[in-house]
Structure formats: C-alpha cells, structure tokens
Short mmCIF file of C-alpha atoms in Angstrom, two decimals:
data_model
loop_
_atom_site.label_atom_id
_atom_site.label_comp_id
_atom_site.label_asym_id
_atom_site.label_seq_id
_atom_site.Cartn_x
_atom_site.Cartn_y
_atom_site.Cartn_z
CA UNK A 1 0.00 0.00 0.00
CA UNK A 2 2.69 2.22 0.71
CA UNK A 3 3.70 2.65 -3.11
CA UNK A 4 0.03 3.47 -3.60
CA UNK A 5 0.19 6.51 -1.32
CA UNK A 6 3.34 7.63 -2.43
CA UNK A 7 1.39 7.88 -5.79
CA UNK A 8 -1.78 9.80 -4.01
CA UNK A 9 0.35 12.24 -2.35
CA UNK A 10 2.28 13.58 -5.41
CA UNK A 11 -0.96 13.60 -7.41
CA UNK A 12 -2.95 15.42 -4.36
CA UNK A 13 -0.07 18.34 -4.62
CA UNK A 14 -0.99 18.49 -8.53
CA UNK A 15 -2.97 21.43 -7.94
CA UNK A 16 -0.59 23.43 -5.64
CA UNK A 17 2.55 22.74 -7.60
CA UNK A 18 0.50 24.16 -10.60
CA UNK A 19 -0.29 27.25 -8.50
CA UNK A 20 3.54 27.28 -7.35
CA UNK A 21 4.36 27.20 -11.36
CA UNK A 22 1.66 30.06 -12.12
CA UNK A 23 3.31 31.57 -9.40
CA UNK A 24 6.85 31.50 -10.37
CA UNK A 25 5.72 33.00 -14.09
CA UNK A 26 4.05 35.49 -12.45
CA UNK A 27 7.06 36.72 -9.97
CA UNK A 28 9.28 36.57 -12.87
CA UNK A 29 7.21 38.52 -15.38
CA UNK A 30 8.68 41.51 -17.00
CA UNK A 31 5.48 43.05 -16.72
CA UNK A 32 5.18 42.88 -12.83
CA UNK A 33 6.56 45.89 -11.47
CA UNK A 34 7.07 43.86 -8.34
CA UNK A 35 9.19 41.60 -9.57
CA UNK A 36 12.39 42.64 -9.21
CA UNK A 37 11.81 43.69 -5.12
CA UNK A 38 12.90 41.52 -2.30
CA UNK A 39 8.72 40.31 -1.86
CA UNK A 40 9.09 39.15 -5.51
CA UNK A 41 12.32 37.58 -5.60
CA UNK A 42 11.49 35.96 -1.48
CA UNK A 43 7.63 34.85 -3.62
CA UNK A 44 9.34 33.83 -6.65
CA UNK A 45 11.60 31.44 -4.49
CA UNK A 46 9.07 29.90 -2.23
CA UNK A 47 7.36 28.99 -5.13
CA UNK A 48 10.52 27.36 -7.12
CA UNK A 49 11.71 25.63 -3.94
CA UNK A 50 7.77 24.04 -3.38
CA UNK A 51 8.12 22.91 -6.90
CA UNK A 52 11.23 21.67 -6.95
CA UNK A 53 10.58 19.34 -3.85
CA UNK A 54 6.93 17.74 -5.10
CA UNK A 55 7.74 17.43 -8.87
CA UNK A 56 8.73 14.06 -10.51
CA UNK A 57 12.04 13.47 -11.38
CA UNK A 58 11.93 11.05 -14.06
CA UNK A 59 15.35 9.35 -16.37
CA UNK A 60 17.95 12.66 -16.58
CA UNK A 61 19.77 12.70 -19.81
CA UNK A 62 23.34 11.75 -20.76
CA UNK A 63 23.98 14.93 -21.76
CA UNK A 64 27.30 14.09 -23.79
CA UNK A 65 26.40 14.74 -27.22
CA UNK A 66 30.03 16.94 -26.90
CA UNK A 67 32.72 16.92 -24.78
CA UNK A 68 36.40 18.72 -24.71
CA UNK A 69 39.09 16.05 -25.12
CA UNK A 70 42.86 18.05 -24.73
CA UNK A 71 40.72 21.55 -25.03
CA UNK A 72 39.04 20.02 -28.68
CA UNK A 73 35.45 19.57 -28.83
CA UNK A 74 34.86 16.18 -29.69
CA UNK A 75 31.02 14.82 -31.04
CA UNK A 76 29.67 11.89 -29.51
CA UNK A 77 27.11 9.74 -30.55
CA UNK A 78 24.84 7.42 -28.15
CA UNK A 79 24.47 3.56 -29.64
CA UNK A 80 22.72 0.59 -28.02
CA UNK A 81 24.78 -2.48 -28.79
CA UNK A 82 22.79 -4.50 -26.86
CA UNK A 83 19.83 -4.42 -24.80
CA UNK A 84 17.08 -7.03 -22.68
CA UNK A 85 14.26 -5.88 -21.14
CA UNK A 86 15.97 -5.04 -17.89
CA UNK A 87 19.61 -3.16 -19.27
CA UNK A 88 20.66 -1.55 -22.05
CA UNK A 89 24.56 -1.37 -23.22
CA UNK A 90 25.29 2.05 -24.66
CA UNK A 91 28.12 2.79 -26.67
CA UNK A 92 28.95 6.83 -26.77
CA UNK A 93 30.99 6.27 -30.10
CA UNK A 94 33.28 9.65 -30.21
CA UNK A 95 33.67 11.10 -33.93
CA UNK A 96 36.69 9.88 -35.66
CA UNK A 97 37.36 13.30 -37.10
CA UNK A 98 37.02 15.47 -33.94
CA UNK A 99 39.38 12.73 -32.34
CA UNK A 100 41.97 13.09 -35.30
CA UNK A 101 41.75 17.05 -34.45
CA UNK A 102 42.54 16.66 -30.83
CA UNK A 103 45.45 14.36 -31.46
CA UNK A 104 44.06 11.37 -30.24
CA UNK A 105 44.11 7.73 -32.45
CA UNK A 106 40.77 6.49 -33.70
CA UNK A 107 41.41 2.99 -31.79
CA UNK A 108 41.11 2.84 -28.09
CA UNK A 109 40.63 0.40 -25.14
CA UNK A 110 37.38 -0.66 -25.11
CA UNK A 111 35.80 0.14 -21.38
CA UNK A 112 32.64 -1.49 -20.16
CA UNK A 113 31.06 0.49 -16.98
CA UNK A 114 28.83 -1.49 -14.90
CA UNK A 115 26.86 1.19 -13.36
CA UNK A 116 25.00 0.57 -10.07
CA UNK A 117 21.52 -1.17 -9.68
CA UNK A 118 20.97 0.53 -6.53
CA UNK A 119 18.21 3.20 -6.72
CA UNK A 120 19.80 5.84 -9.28
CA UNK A 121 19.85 5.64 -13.10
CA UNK A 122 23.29 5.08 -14.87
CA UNK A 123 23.51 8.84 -15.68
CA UNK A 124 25.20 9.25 -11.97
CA UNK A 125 27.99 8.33 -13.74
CA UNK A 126 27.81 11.36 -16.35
CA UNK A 127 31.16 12.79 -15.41
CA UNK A 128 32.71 9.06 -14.67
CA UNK A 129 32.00 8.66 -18.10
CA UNK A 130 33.04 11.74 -19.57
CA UNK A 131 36.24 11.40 -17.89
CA UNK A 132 36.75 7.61 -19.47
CA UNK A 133 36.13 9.08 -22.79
CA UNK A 134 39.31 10.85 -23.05
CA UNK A 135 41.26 7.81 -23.46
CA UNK A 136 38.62 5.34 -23.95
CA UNK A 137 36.18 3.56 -26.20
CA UNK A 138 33.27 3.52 -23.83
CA UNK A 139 30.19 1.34 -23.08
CA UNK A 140 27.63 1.56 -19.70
CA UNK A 141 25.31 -0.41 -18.58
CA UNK A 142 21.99 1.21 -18.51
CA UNK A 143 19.67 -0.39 -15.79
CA UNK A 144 16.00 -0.09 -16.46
CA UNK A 145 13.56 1.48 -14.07
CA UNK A 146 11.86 -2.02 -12.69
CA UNK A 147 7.95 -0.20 -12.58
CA UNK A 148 8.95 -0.07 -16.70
CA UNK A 149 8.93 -3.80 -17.03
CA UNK A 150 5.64 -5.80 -17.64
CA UNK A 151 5.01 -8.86 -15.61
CA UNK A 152 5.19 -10.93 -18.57
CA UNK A 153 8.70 -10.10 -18.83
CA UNK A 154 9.83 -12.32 -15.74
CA UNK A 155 11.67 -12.14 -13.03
CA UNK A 156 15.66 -10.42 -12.84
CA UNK A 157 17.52 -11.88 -9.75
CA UNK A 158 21.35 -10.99 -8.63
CA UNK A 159 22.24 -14.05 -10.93
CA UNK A 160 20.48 -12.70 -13.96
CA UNK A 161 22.90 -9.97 -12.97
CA UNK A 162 25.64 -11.80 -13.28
CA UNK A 163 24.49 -13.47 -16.81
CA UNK A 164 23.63 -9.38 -18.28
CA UNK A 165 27.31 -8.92 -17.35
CA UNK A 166 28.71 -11.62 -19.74
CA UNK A 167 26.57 -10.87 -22.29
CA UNK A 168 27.38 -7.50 -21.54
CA UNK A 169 30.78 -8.11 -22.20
CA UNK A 170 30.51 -10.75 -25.19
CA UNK A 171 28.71 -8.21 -27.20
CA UNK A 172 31.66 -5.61 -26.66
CA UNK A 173 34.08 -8.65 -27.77
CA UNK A 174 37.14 -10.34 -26.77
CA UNK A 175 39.30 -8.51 -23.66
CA UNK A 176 37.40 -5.36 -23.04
CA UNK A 177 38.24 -3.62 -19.76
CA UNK A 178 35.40 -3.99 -17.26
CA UNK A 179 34.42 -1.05 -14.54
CA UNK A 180 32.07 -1.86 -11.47
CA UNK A 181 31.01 0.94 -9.26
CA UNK A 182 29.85 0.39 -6.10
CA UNK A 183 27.34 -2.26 -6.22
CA UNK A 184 27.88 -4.45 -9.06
CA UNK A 185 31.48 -5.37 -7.49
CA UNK A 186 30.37 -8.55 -6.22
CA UNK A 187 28.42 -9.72 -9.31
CA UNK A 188 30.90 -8.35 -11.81
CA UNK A 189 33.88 -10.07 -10.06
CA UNK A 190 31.88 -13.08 -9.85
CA UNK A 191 30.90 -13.08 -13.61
CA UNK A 192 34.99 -12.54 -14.44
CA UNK A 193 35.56 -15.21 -12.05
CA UNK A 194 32.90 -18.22 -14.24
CA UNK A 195 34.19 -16.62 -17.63
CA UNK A 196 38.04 -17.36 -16.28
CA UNK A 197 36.96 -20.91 -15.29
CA UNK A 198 35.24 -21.66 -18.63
CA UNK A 199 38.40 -19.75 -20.52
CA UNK A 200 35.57 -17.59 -21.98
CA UNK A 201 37.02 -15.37 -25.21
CA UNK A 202 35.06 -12.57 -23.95
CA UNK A 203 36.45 -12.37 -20.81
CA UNK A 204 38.15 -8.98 -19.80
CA UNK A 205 41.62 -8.02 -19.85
CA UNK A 206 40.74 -6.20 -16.63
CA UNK A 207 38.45 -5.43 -13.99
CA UNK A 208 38.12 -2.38 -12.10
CA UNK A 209 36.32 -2.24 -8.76
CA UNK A 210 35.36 1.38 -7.30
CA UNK A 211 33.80 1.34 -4.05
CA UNK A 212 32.70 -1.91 -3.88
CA UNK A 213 31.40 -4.24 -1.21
CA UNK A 214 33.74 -6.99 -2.44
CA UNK A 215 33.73 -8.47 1.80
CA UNK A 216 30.88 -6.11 3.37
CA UNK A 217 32.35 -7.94 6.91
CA UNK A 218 35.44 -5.23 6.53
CA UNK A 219 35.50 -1.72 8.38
CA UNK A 220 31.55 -1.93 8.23
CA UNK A 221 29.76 1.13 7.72
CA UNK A 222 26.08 2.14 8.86
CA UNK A 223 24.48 0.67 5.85
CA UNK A 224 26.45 -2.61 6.47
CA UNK A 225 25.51 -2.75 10.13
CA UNK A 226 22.30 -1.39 9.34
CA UNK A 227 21.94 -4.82 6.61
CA UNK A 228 23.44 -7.19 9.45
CA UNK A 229 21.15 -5.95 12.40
CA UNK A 230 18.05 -6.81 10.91
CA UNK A 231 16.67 -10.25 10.18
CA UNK A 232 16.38 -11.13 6.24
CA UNK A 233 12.49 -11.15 6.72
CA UNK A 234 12.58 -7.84 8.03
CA UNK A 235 13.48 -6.18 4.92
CA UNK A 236 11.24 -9.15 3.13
CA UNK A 237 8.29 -6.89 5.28
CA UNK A 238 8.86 -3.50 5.28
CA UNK A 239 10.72 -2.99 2.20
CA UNK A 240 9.20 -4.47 -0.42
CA UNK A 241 6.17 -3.03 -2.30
CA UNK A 242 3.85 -3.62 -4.96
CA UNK A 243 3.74 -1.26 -8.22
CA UNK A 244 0.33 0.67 -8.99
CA UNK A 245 -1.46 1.03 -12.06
CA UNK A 246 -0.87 2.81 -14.36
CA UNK A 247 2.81 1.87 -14.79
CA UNK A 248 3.86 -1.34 -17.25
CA UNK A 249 4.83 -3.19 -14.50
CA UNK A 250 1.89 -3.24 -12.03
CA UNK A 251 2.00 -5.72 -9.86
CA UNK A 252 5.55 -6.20 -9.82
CA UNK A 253 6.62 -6.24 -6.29
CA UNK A 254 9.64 -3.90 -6.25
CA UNK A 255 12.28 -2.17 -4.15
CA UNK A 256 10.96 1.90 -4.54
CA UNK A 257 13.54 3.84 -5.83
CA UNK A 258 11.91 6.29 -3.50
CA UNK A 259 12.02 4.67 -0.85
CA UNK A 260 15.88 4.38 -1.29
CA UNK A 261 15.78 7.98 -1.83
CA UNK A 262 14.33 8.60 1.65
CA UNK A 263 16.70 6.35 3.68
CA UNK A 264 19.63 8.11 2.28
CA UNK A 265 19.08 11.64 2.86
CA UNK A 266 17.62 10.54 6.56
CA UNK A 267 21.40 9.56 7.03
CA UNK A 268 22.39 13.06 5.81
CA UNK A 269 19.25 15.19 6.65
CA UNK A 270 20.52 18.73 8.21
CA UNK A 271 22.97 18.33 5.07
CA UNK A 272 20.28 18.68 2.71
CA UNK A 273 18.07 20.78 4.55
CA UNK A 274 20.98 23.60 4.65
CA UNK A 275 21.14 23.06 0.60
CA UNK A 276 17.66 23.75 -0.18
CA UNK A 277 17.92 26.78 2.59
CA UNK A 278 21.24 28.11 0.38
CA UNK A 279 19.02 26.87 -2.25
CA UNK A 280 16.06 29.08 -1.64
CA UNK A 281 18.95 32.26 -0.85
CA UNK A 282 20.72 31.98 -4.10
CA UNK A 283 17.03 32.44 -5.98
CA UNK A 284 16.54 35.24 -3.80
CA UNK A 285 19.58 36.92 -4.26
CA UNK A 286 19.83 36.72 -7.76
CA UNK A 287 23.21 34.01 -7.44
CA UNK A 288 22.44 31.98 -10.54
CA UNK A 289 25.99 29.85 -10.10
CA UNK A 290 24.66 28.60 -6.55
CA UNK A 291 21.16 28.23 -8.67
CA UNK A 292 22.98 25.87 -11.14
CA UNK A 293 25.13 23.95 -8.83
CA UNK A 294 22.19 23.04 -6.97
CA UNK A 295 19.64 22.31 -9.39
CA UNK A 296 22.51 20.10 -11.37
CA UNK A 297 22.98 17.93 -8.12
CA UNK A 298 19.30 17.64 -7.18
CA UNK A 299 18.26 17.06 -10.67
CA UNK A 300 20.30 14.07 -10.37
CA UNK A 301 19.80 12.72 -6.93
CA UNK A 302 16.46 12.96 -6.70
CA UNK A 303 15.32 10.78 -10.08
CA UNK A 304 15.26 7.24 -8.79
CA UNK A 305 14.42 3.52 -9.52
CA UNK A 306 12.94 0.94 -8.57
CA UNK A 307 14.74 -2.95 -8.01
CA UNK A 308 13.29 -6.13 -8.31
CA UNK A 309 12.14 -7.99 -5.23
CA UNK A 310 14.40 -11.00 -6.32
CA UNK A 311 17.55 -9.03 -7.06
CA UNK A 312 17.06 -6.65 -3.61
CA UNK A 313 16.99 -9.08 -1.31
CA UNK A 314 19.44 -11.53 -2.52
CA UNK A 315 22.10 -8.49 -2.43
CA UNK A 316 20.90 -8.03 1.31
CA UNK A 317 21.52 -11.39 1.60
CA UNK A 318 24.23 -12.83 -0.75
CA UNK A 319 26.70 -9.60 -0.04
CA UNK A 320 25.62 -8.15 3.50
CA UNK A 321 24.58 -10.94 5.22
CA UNK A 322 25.73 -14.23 4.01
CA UNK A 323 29.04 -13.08 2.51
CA UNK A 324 28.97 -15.81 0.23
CA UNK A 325 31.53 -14.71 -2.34
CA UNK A 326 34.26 -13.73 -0.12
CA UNK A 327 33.50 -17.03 1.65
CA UNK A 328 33.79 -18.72 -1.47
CA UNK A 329 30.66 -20.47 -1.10
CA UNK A 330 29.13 -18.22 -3.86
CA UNK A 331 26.79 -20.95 -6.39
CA UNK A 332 25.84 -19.84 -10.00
CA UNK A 333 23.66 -21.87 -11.99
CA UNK A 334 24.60 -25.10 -9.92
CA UNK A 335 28.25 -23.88 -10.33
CA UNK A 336 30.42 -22.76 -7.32
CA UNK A 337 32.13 -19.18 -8.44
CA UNK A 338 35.99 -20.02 -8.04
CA UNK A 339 38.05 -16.64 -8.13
CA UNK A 340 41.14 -18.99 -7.55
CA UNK A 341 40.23 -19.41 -11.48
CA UNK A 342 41.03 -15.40 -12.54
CA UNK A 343 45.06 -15.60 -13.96
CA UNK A 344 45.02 -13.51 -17.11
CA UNK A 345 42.20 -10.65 -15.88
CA UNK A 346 43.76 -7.24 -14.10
CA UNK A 347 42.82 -6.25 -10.87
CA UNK A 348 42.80 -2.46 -9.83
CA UNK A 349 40.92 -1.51 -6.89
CA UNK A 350 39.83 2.02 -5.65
CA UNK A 351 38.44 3.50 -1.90
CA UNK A 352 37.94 6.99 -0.99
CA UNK A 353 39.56 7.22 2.57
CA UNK A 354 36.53 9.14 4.08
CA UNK A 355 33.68 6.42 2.41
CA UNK A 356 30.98 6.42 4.88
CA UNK A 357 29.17 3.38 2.44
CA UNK A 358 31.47 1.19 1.63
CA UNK A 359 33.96 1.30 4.29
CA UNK A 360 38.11 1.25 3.40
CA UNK A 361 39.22 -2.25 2.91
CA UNK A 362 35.50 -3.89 1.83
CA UNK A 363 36.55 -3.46 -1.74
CA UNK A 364 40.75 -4.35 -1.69
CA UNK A 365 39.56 -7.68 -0.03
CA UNK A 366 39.44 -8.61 -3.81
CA UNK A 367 42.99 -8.88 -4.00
CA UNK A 368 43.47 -11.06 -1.30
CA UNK A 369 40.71 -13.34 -2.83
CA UNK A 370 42.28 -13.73 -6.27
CA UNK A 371 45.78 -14.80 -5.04
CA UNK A 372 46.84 -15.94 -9.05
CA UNK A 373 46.36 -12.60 -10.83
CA UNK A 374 50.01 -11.76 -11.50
CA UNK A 375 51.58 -8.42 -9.53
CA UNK A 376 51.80 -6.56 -12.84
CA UNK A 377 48.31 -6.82 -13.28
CA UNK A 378 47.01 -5.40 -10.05
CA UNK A 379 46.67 -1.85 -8.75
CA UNK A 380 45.44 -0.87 -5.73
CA UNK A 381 44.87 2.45 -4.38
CA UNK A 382 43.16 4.32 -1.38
CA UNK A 383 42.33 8.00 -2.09
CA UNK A 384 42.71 10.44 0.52
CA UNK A 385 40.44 13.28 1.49
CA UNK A 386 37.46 11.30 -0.58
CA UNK A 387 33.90 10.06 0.37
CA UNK A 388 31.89 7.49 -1.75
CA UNK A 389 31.30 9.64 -4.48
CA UNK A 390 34.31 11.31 -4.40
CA UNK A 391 35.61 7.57 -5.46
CA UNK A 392 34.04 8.38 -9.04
CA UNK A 393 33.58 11.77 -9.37
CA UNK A 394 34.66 15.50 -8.69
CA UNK A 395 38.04 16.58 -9.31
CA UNK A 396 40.06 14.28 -7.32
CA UNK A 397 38.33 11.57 -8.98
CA UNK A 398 39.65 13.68 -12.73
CA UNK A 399 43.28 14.52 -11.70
CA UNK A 400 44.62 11.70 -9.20
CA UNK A 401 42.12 8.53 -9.61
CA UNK A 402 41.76 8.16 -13.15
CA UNK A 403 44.87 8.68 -14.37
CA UNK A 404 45.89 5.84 -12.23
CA UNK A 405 43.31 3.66 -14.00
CA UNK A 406 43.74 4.80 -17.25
CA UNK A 407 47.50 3.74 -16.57
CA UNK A 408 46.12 0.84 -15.43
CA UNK A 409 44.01 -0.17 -18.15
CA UNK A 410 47.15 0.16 -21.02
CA UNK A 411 49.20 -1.68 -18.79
CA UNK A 412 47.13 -4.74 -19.07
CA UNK A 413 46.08 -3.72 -22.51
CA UNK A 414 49.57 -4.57 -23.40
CA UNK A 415 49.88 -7.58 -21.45
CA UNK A 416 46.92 -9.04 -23.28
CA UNK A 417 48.20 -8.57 -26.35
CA UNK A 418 51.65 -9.80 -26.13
CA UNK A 419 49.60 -12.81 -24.39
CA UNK A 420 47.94 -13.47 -27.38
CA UNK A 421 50.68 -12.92 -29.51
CA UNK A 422 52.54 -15.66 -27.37
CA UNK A 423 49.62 -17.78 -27.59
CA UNK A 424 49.06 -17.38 -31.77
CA UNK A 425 52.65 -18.36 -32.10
CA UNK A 426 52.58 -21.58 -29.71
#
C-alpha cells in the first residue's frame, strides 16, 4: 500500500505545484513591477523551492552529445549495442574526425562500466564517463527502471545480474576492460571469475572495482551494520512493495527507488536541509551559479528507480549478510564461483579514505581473494580526502584517480596482447 500513497500524495499536490508554477511565471514577469523587489524575488523562491521538492524526477539525460578532449570539442554519438528488457549497453561512439583534431588515435581500449543497480539511473555516472572518454572507447550499462517492465517479462535476480554482465561483455568482444562501481562489485567479479573458469574469449583483460562491497564484513559502515542488524524477513516486510497502475509493470513487487531515496538523505538530513535553505537564498539573491550547482545535483539525486524484489533481497543477503563470495561459497547456476580461477584478468581496486558506504578495505579484499592474478596486473589504491562519491567523481576523482586507472588499463592492454601474440605463435 505504501507505493500506492506515495502515488496519491504527489498527485494530491498536482494542484498546488501548478499554483507554485503560475506563481513562479508570475514573480518573474517583465510586466510585474514587483518583480524585481525583495517580496518578488522571497515569492518567486518559495514557489521554485515548493516545486522543486513535489515534482517528478523522471530518467535525466546523458547529456554528452560533446565533450572537450585536450581543449578540442569532440562529437559523440549514443548507440545501443545491446539491450534485454531489464539493461541496455550504450556505446557513446566519439567522432573519428574530432578525435583526429585533438590528437588522439581512432582505436582505443574498449571500457565497459557497470553502473550501479541501486536506486539511481546510470547517468550518476555522467562525469565518470566523460572522464573515461578521453582515453577510452566507452560502453555503460543502462539499468531499467523495474515499474517499466511488464510482468510478462519475468523475473531479474542478482544471478540474472551476473548473466547481463557476460553478455554484456561478449557483445563488446574479446578482452574489453570492465568497470564496477559500487554495487555491481560482487556480481561483476563473480561473472569474471565463471568466464576465467570456462576460458571464456570474452572475458576482460581487466576489472576495475570502485567502491565496492567486495567483503561487506570489513571496516563496516552504517548501511552494512544497518543490513546485518536486521533479520532477512525484516526487509522481506517492510521494504518491499507492490507497483500501482498505471505503470507497465503493475504488480511487480519492487524495491521503490523512492524509498531508497528517503533512507539516504535521513542519514544526511541537516545536510540537505541547509542546501535547499542556500538553495532558496541563491534564488533570492539573484546568485544563478549557486542556482545551477544546486539544481545540477538535485536534478540528479532525486530521479530514482525501482529494483526487483528478487535481485534486492538476494544483495541483502548474498553480499551483507551471508558473505557468500568472499567465503567462497558463492553458487551460479549449480556452479560454485571459483576466483582462484582469474590468472590472465587485471585487478585495480579504488576507496575513498573518508567512504561512509562502503567502508576502506571492503573493496581491496578482492585482491586477497584472487591470489593468481600476477603483480603486474594489479593496482590498488586508497584515495585520501574522498567520500563514496568522491571515489568516481569530482576533481580528485579527474586529476589523481583516473589517471591511475587509465594507466592501469594500457598496462594490461599490453599484457593481453603480447599474451595473445605468445599464444598465436605456440
């Protein structure tokens, strides 16, 4: 019932965020003489913040259609390369000839980001992937919203996961470099780990693991404890709803993206009620940078989906409670997930120092559990002075993260070919 009301309440407020709206026009007319006094611009304000906070924030945009590669704009062009009802891969295929004019080669690494299945859409990772882009021929995985999916469709578990991964990757093609952020650490290293085992083509030359809950049991944070403390058929009950009409998957019983939403900014609520107060100052005083900056977050933040029932609780229970593939009792389709079996796959793994999610040391545990990955294939790194997001985006993420990575990836570009080279010749 919950979902339901959720639905109620932001219809209920139709008629007041209209009158906010009519509102905001109104303060903002050039034809109001009032408009440009402090009651205008303290009316026009009340009105934009009411708005902002009861509208619906649905799927943001990429947004990438250009970006400046060594100060040269450089055209990009979004392509689906594969897609199932639950994910779609997308390819942002930079412009040969804009490339050529910045000095960079046509041919690049090809990157696959795994972006997070954990209540935001894929464009979190805007800048993430901007950044890549410079030296990279990049692909994401673009989750779909679960309320979009019919019933008819089926079911999408934390196994199905791992399967979207390989296929993920297969379409991309022989030794891609794989990036997991956040939450698909566990599945991703998993999938690398049964593609290793089978001596897949398709498996990656690398894998990359950015705040990740690799062992959730190390330096546990809030959420961690928070997933720990309560019994598996407590989230089962309380957070676990059914989808309304009219979306294309009513009766779906889903994780709310909303509901997600809420939880977080409880953990950080004076936080965001002192941004929406500088918020509400900046439209008053005119400040259109603190304006931007604000709306560009929010904008962001507060779109949302919703997860599975299937796929939500067997992460609470396969990665924060169980700790099944750290354990190594991890089983996928009858087969137990050996990460003994990853030889010939990089390993580069990156915390932010001040993570308050996925504590310093959850995601590293990866090295330690893939003891016959070579040394010259690994990288591991702990940024200072950097929370979760900070692990991913923002400036330290630009100037001291990636170009770690990037080095990263051409290192074990280079080791995978002179592998197959060796290999062709035998």
């Amino acid at each position: 019932m919950l979902y339901a009301f959720h639905e109620l309440a932001y219809h209920s407020a139709t008629p007041f965020r209209i009158g906010a709206q009519m509102a905001r026009r109104f303060w903002t007319s050039p034809l109001n003489p009032a408009s440009d006094t402090a009651i205008g611009r303290t009316a026009y304000a009340t009105a934009e913040v009411f708005e902002s906070l009861t509208r619906r924030y649905g799927k943001p945009d990429w947004g990438l259609e250009t970006i400046t590669i060594d100060g040269q704009p450089v055209r990009t062009t979004e392509q689906v390369v594969w897609s199932s009802p639950w994910c779609c891969l997308v390819r942002f295929a930079r412009h040969v000839g804009d490339l050529k004019r910045a000095g960079k080669p046509a041919a690049a690494p090809a990157v696959v980001i795994v972006a997070p299945l954990s209540g935001h859409y894929a464009t979190l990772l805007r800048g993430t992937v901007e950044t890549f882009l410079q030296d990279h021929d990049v692909y994401v995985a673009d989750w779909t919203n679960a309320r979009q999916v019919p019933m008819l469709e089926g079911r999408f578990d934390f196994h199905d996961y791992i399967d979207h991964v390989r296929a993920m990757l297969a379409a991309v093609g022989p030794r891609a470099h794989v990036v997991g952020v956040c939450q698909p650490g566990p599945p991703v290293l998993a999938a690398c780990a049964v593609m290793a085992a089978e001596d897949d083509p398709n498996r990656p030359a690398s894998m990359t693991f950015m705040g990740s809950p690799i062992d959730a049991r190390l330096s546990p944070t809030v959420t961690n404890q928070l997933a720990e403390a309560k019994p598996f058929t407590w989230f089962r009950s309380n957070m676990i709803h059914t989808v309304p009409w009219p979306y294309p998957g009513v009766g779906r019983r889903v994780y709310p993206g909303f509901v997600q939403l809420y939880s977080f900014m409880s953990m950080n609520e004076d936080k965001h009620v002192d941004a929406h107060r500088r918020y509400f100052e900046s439209l008053v005083e005119g400040d259109g940078d603190g304006v931007e900056k604000h709306e560009q977050f929010y904008d962001e933040y507060l779109s949302v989906l919703d997860l599975t029932e299937e796929f939500y609780l067997q992460t609470i229970d396969i990665v924060f409670q169980q700790h099944l593939l750290p354990r190594g009792l991890l089983e996928h389709r009858g087969q137990t997930v050996d990460l003994t079996a990853i030889t010939d796959i990089g390993l580069a793994t990156v915390e932010g120092e001040m993570d308050d999610i996925s504590g310093v040391g959850q995601t590293q545990a990866a090295h330690g559990l893939t003891p016959n990955i070579p040394d010259e294939r690994r990288l591991l790194h702990v940024q200072s002075k950097v929370g979760h997001y900070g692990v991913f985006n923002g400036r330290r993420f630009r100037e001291e993260i990636y170009p770690r990575v990037r080095d990263f990836i051409a290192q074990n570009e280079s080791l995978s070919v002179v592998s197959e080279r060796s290999t062709a010749a035998a």
